Coordinates of C-alpha atoms in Angstrom, one line a residue:
X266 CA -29.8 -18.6 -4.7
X267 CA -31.5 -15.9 -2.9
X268 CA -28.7 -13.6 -0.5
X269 CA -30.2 -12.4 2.9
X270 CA -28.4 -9.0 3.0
X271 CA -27.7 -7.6 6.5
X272 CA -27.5 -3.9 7.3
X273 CA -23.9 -2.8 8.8
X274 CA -26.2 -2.5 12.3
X275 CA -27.5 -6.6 11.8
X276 CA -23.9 -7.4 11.3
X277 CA -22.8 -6.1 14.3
X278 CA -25.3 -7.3 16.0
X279 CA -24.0 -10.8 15.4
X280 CA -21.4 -13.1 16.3
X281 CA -18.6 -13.4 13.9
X282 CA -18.8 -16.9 13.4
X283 CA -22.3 -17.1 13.0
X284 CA -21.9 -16.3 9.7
X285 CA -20.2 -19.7 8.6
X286 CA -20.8 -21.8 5.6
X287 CA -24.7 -23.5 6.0
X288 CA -23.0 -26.6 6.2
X289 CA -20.7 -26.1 8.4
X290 CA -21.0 -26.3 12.4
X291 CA -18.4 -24.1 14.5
X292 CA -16.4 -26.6 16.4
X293 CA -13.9 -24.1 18.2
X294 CA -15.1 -25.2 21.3
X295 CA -15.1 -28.7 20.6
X296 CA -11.7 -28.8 20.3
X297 CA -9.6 -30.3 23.2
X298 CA -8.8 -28.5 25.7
X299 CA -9.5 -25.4 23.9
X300 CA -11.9 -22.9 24.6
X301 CA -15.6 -21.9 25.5
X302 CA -17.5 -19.6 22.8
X303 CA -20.2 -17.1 24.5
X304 CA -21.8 -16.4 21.4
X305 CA -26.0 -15.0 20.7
X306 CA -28.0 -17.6 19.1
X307 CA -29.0 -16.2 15.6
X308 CA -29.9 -19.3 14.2
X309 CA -29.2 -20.3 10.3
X310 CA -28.9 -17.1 9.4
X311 CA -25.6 -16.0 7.1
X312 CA -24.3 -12.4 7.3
X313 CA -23.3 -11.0 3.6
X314 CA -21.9 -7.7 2.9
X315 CA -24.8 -4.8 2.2
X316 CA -22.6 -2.8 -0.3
X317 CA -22.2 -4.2 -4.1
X318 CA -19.6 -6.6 -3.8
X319 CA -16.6 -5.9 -6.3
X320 CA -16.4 -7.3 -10.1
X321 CA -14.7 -11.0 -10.0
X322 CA -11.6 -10.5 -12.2
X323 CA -13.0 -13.1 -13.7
X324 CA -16.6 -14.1 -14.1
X325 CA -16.6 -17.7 -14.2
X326 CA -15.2 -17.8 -17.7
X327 CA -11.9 -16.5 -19.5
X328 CA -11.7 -15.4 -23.0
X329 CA -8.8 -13.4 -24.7
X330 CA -9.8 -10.4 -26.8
X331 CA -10.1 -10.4 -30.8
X332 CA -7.6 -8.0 -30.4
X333 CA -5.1 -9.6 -28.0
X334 CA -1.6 -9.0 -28.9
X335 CA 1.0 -11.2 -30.0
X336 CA 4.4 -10.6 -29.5
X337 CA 6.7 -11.0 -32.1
X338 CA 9.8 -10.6 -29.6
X339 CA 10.3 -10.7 -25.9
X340 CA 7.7 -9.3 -23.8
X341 CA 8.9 -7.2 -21.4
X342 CA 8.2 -7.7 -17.9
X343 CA 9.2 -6.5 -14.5
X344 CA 9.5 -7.9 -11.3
X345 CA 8.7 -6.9 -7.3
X346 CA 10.3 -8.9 -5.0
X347 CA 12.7 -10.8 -7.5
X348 CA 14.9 -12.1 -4.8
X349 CA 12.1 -14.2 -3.1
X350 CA 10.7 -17.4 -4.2
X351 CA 8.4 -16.0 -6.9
X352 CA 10.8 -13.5 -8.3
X353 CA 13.5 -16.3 -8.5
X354 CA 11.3 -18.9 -10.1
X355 CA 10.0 -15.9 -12.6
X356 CA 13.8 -15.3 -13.7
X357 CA 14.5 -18.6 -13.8
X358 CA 11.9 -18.8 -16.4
X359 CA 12.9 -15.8 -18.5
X360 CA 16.5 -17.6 -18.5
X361 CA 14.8 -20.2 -20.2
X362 CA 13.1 -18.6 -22.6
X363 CA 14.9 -15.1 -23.8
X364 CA 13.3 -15.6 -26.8
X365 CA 9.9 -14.9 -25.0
X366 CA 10.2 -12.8 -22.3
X367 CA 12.9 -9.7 -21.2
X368 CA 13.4 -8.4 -17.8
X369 CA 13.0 -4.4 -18.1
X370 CA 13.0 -3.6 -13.8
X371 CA 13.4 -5.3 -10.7
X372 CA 12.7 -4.6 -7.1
X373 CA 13.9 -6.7 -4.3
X374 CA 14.1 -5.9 -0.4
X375 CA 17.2 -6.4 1.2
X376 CA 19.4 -9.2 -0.6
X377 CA 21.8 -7.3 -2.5
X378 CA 24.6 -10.4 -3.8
X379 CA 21.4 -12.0 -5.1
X380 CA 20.0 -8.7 -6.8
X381 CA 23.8 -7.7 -8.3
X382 CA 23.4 -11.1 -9.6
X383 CA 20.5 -10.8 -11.2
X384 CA 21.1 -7.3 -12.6
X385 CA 24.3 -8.6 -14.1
X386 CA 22.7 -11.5 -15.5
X387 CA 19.4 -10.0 -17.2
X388 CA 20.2 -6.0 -17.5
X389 CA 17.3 -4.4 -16.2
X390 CA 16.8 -0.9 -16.9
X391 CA 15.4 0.2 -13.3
X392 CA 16.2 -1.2 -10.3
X393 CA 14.9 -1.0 -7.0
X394 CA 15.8 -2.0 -2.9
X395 CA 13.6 -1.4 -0.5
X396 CA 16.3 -1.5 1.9
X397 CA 17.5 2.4 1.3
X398 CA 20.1 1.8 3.2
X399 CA 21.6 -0.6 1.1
X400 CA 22.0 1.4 -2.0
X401 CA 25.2 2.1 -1.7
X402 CA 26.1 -1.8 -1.2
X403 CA 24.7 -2.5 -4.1
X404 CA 26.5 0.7 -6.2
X405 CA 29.9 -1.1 -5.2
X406 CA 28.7 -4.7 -6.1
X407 CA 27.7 -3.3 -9.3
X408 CA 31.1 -1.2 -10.0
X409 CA 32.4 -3.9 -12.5
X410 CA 29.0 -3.1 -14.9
X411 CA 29.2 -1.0 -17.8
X412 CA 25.8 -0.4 -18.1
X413 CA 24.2 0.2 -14.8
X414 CA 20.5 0.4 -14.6
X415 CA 18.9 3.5 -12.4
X416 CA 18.4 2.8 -8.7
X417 CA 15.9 4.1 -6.8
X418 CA 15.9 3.1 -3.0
X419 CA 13.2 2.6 -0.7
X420 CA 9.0 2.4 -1.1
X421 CA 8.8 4.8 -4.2
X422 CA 11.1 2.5 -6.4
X423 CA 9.2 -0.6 -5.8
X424 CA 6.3 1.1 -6.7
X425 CA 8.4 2.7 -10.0
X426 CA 9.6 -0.8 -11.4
X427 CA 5.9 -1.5 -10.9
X428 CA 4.7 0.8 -13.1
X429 CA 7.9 1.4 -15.6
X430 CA 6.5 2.0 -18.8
X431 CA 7.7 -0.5 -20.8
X432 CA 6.5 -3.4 -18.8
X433 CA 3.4 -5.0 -20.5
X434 CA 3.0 -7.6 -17.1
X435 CA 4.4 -6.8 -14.0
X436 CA 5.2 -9.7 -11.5
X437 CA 3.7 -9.2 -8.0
X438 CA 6.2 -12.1 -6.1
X439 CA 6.7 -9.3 -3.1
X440 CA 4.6 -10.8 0.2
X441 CA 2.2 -9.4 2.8
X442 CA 0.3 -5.4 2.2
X443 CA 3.9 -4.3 1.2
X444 CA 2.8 -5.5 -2.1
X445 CA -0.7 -3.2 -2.3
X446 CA 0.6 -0.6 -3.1
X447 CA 2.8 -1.4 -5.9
X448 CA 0.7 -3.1 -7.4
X449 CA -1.9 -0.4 -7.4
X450 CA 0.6 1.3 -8.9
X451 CA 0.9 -1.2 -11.8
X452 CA -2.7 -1.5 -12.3
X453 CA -3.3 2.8 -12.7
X454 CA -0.5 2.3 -15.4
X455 CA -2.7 -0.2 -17.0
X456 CA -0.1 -3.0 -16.2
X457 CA -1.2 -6.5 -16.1
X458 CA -0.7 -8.3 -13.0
X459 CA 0.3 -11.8 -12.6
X460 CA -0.4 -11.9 -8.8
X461 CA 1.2 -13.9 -6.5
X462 CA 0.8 -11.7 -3.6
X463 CA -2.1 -13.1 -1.9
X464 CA -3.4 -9.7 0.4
X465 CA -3.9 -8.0 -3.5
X466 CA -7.4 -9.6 -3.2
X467 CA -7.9 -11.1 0.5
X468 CA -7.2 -7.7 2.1
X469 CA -7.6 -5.0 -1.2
X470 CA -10.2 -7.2 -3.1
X471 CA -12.5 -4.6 -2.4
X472 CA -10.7 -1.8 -3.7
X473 CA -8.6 -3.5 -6.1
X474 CA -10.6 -5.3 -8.4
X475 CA -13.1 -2.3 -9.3
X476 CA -9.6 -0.4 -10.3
X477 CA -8.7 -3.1 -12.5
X478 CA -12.1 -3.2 -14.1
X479 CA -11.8 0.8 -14.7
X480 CA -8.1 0.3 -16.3
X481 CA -9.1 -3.0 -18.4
X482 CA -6.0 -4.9 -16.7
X483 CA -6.1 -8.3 -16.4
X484 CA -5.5 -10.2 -12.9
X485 CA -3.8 -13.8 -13.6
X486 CA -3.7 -16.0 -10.6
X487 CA 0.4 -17.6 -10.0
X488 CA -0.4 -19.4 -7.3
X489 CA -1.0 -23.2 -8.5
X490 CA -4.8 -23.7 -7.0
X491 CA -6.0 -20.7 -8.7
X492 CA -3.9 -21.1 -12.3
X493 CA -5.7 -24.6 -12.1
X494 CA -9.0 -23.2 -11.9
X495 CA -8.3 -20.5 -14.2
X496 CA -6.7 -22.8 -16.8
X497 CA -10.2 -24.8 -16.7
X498 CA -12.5 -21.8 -16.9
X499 CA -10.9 -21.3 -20.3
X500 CA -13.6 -21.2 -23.2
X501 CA -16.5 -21.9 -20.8
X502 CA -19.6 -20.0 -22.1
X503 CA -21.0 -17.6 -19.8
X504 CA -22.9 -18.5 -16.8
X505 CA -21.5 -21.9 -17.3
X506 CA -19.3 -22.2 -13.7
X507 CA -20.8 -24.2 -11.1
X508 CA -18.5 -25.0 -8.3
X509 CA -14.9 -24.3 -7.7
X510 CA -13.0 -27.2 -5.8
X511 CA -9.8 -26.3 -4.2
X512 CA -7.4 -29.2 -3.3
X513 CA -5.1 -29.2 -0.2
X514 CA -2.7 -31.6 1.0
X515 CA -4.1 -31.5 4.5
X516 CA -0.8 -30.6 6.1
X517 CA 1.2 -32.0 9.0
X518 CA -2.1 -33.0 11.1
X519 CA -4.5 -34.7 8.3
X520 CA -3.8 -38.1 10.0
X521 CA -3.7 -37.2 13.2
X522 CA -6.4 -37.9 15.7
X523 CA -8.0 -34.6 16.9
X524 CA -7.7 -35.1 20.5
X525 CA -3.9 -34.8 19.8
X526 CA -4.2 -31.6 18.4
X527 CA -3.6 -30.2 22.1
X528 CA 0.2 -31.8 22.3
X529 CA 1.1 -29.8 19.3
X530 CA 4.5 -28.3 19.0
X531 CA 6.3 -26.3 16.6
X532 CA 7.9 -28.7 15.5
X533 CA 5.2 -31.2 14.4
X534 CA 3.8 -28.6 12.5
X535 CA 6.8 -27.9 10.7
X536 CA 6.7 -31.4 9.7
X537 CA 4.6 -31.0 6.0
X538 CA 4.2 -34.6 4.6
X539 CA 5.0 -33.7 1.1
X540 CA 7.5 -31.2 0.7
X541 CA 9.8 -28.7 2.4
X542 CA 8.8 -25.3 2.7
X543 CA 8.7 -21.8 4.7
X544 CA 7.9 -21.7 8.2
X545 CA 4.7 -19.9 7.8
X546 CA 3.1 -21.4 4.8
X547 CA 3.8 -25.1 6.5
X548 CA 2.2 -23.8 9.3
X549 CA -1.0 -22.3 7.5
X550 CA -0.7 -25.9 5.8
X551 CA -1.0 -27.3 8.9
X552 CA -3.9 -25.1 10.1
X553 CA -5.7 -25.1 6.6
X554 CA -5.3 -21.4 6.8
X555 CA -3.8 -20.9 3.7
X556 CA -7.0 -23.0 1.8
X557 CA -9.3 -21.0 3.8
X558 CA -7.8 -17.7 2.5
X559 CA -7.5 -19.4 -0.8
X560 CA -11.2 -20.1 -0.8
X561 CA -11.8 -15.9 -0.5
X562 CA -9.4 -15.5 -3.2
X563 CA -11.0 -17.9 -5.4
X564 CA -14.4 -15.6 -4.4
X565 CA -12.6 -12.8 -5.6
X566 CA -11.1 -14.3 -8.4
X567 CA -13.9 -15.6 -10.3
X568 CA -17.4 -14.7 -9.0
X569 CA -18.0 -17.5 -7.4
X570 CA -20.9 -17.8 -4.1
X571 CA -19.0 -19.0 -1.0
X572 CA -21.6 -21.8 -0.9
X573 CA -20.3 -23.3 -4.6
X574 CA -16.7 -22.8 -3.1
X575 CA -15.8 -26.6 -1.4
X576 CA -12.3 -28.0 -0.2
X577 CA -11.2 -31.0 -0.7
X578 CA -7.9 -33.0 1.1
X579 CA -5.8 -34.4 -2.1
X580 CA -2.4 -35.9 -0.3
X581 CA -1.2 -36.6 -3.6
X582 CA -1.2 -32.9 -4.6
X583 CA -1.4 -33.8 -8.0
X584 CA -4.6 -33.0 -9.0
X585 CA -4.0 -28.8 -8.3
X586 CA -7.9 -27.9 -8.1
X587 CA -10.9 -28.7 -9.9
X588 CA -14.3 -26.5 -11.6
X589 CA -17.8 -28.6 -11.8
X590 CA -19.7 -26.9 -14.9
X591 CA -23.7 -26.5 -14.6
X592 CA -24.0 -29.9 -15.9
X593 CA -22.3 -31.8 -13.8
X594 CA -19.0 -32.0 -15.7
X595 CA -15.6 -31.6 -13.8
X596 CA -12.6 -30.0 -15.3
X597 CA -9.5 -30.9 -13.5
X598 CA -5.9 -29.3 -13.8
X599 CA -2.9 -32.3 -13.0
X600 CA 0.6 -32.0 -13.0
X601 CA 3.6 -32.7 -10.6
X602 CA 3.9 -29.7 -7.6
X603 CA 6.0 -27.2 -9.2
X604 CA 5.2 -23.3 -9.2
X605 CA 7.3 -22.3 -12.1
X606 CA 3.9 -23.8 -14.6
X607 CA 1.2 -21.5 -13.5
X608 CA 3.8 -18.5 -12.8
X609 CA 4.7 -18.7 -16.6
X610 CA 0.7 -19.2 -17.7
X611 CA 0.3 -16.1 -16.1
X612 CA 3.6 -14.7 -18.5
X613 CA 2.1 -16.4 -21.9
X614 CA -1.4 -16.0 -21.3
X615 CA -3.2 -16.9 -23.6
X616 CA -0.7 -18.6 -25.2
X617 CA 1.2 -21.9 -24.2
X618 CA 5.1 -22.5 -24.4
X619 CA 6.8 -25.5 -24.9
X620 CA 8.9 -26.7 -21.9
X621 CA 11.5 -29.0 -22.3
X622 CA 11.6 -32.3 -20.5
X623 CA 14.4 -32.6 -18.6
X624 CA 13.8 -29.2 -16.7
X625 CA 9.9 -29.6 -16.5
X626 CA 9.3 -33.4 -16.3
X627 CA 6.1 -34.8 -17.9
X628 CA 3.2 -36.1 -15.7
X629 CA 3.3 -40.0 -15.8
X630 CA -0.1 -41.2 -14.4
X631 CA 1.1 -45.0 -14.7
X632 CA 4.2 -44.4 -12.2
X633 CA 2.0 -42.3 -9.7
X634 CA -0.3 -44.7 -9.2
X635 CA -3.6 -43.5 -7.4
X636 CA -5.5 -40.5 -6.2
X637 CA -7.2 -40.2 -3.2
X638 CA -9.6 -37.6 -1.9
X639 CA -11.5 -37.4 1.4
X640 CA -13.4 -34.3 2.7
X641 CA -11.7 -31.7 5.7
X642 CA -12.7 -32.6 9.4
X643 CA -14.2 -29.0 10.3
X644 CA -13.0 -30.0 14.3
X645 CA -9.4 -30.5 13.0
X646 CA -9.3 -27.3 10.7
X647 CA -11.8 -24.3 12.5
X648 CA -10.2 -22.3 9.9
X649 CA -12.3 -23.3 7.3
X650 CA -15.6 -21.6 9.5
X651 CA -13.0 -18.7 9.7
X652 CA -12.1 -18.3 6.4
X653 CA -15.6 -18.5 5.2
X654 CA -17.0 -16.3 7.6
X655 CA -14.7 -13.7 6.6
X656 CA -15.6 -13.7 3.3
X657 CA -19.0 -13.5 4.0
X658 CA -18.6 -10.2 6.2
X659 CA -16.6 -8.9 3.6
X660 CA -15.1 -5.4 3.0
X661 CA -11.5 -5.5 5.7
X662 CA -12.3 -8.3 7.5
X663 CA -10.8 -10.3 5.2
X664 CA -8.1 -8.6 5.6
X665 CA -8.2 -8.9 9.0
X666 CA -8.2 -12.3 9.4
X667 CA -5.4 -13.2 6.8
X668 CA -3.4 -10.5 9.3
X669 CA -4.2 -11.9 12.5
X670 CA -3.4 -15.4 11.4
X671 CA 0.2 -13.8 10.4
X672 CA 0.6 -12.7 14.1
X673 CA -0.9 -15.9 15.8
X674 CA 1.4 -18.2 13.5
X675 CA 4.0 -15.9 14.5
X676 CA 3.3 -16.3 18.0
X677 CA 3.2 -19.5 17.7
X678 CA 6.3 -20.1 16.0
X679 CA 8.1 -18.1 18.8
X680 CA 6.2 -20.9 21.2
X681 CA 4.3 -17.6 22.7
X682 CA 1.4 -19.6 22.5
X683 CA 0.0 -23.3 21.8
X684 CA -1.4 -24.4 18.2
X685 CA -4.5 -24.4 19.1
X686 CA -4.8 -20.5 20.2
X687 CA -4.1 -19.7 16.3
X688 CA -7.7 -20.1 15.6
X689 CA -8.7 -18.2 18.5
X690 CA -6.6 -15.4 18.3
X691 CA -7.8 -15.0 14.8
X692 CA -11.7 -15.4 15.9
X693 CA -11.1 -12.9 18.9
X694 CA -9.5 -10.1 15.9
X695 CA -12.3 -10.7 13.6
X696 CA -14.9 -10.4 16.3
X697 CA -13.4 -7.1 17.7
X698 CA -13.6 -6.1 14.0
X699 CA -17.1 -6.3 13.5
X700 CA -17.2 -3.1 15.4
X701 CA -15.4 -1.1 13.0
X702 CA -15.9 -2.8 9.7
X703 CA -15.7 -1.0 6.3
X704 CA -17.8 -2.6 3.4
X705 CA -16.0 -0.8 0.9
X706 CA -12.5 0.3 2.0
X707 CA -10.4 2.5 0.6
X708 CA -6.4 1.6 0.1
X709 CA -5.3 3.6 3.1
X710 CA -8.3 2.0 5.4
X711 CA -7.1 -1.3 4.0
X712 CA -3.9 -0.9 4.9
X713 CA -4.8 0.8 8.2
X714 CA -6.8 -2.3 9.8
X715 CA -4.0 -4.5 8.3
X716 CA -1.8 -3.2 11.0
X717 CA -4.6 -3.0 13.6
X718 CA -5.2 -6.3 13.3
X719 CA -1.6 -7.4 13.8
X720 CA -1.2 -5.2 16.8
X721 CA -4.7 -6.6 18.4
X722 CA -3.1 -9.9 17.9
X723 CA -0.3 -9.1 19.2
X724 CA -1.2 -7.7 22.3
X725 CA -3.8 -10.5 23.7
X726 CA -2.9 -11.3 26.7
X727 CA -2.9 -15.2 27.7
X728 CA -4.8 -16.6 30.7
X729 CA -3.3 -19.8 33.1
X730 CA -4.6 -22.0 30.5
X731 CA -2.4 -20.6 27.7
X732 CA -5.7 -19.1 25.8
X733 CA -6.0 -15.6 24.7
X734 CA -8.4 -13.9 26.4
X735 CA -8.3 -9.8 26.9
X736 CA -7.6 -7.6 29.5

């Protein structure tokens, strides 16, 4: 397919939005008591990034060197953010298997009884707390240990248990742009990442992906959409990728009518028909935000166009997400929800490692029954024109978008605004961004319009009618 590139002056020139999927129709304003769009009438046309985009981690296919290493022992690892859900889930999987893997550093924010715990329990060599002000906590809670690891407090020890020498992979469970730059950090040490830190490649894409390409370090996907479609790329000969299809569970709202949408409150949204989780990834559930940032990473990722990139509402979340091959073939990924599989993929990769039954239960197609899939109501979830107009601008507005969606589910969450100003709040951000955007960003500029766009957010002011408008 032929790209009509736009100068950075025909970008601006545009609406944000008018850069959405061919298929898709903006339906913002169509929304129930939402809001009216002014926007210029530019047709079909698409805006893509002028500058090179960056190398895919992976293009479409995933092959292991002739040379790849096998380890005879543990492979050592390290850890950032080992207190939160990823780095928990990642120890709990070294616990299982010392045999496999060994914990040499670990960097956690703020929870010190769970990170004495875990130093007593694996014997890391460095450890880190973001926190500085904690250090000394965490000195008396570790006053019983005979060997104590080094501590190094704040920013600068996150980023030293990133790149600590011995670690062959490094972990990246830490969330939001405090993870960049450790994990930068990893990748100029010629670390390999297994990323669960989703602004690595939504907001540092960019930046990031043309390091790892200059440091031969490999990028492997934790998250379970994205091991899925990694695990099925596996072996493909080149050029052989067709279409990525990303599952989602549809959220709180996928059976609700739309013109109830306007009634919302916090706590509907909180409601996820599946499963319990954080307050801010039910929310993006609710809002298919989180598949709409998903969809960039997956651009990122693997290479592929935005138009081969489709979603697809799976209630069942068994079924994690799915690759079409040039001829026609789809390669699916199954198993029960459970984010301990692809975060150890990522660890053995390419190897697999036997998991016993009782603590990793078998998929049993027979007792489950029946899959259903239907396709996303783009009135219900504008986020999916957001997502994908983001990614088609490129450089930091991706960035952008995944930071003002932080702030507006924030807002939100607080009950500072309604549900349905998320999508605008986010559309108003990326719109004021076309002003300023940077096709290729470096790490500080990155970082730089990640805060903008949280304070822009922030500080929209709401009209009578509860919608953000500025002032």
């Amino acid at each position: 397919m032929a790209l009509n590139l736009l100068s950075p002056a025909e970008i601006k020139a545009v609406s944000f939005l008018d850069s959405t999927k061919s298929n898709h129709h903006h339906q913002l304003n169509k929304l129930p008591g939402a809001f009216t769009l002014k926007r210029k009438d530019c047709g079909t046309r698409r805006i893509h990034c002028s500058a090179q985009p960056p190398p895919p981690a992976w293009p479409g296919r995933a092959v292991p060197e002739t040379n790849h290493k096998s380890w005879n022992g543990p492979k050592p690892i390290s850890i950032v953010g080992s207190t939160g859900s990823i780095g928990t889930q990642t120890l709990d999987i070294v616990a299982e298997n010392p045999d496999k893997f060994r914990v040499v550093a670990i960097a956690a924010g703020s929870n010190v009884t769970l990170l004495s715990d875990q130093i007593k329990t694996f014997k890391p060599q460095l450890v880190a707390v973001r926190n500085e002000s904690l250090v000394d906590e965490l000195k008396e809670a570790l006053s019983d240990v005979e060997e104590k690891p080094e501590i190094i407090p704040g920013e600068q020890g996150v980023i030293e248990v990133a790149r600590h020498p011995d670690a062959v992979t490094v972990v990246t469970g830490i969330v939001g742009c405090a993870g960049l730059k450790p994990t930068v950090a990893a990748i100029e040490a010629g670390k390999d990442i297994a990323l669960a830190n989703k602004e690595t490649l939504i907001a540092g894409g960019p930046f990031v992906l043309p390091l790892a390409h200059k440091h031969k370090v490999k990028i492997l996907p934790a998250d379970s959409e994205h091991s899925a479609i990694f695990q099925c790329i596996q072996g493909l000969p080149e050029g052989a990728l067709r279409r990525i299809i990303l599952t989602a569970s549809g959220g709180a709202f996928r059976d609700w009518p739309v013109d109830k949408l306007k009634d919302v409150k916090v706590a509907d949204a909180l409601k996820h028909p599946n499963w319990n989780m954080g307050k801010k990834i039910t929310v993006d559930s609710a809002t298919l935000f989180n598949k709409g940032l998903e969809v960039i990473e997956a651009h990122y990722l693997y290479g592929a166009e935005y138009d081969n990139i489709e979603i697809v509402i799976h209630p069942q979340s068994i079924i994690h997400s799915m690759i079409e091959t040039q001829d026609s073939s789809v390669l699916a990924q199954l198993g029960w929800p459970d984010m301990r599989l692809p975060i150890l993929y990522t660890m053995s990769w390419p190897e697999r490692i036997y998991c016993s039954e009782i603590t990793w239960p078998r998929l049993d197609l027979c007792k489950l029954g029946s899959l259903t899939f239907k396709a996303p109501d783009n009135v219900k979830y504008p986020s999916m024109d957001l997502a994908y107009s983001a990614g088609r601008a490129g450089g930091t507005m991706t960035g952008v978008l995944s930071a003002a969606n932080e702030k507006a589910v924030e807002m939100f969450i607080n009950e500072k605004i309604s549900y349905l100003d998320i999508f605008k709040v986010v559309e108003l951000t990326c719109n004021k961004h076309r002003e300023e955007l940077v096709e290729t960003p470096s790490l500080e500029e990155i970082i730089h319009y990640d805060l903008w766009a949280r304070d822009y957010a922030a500080n929209l002011q709401l009209s009578a009618r509860r919608t953000p408008v500025l002032t």
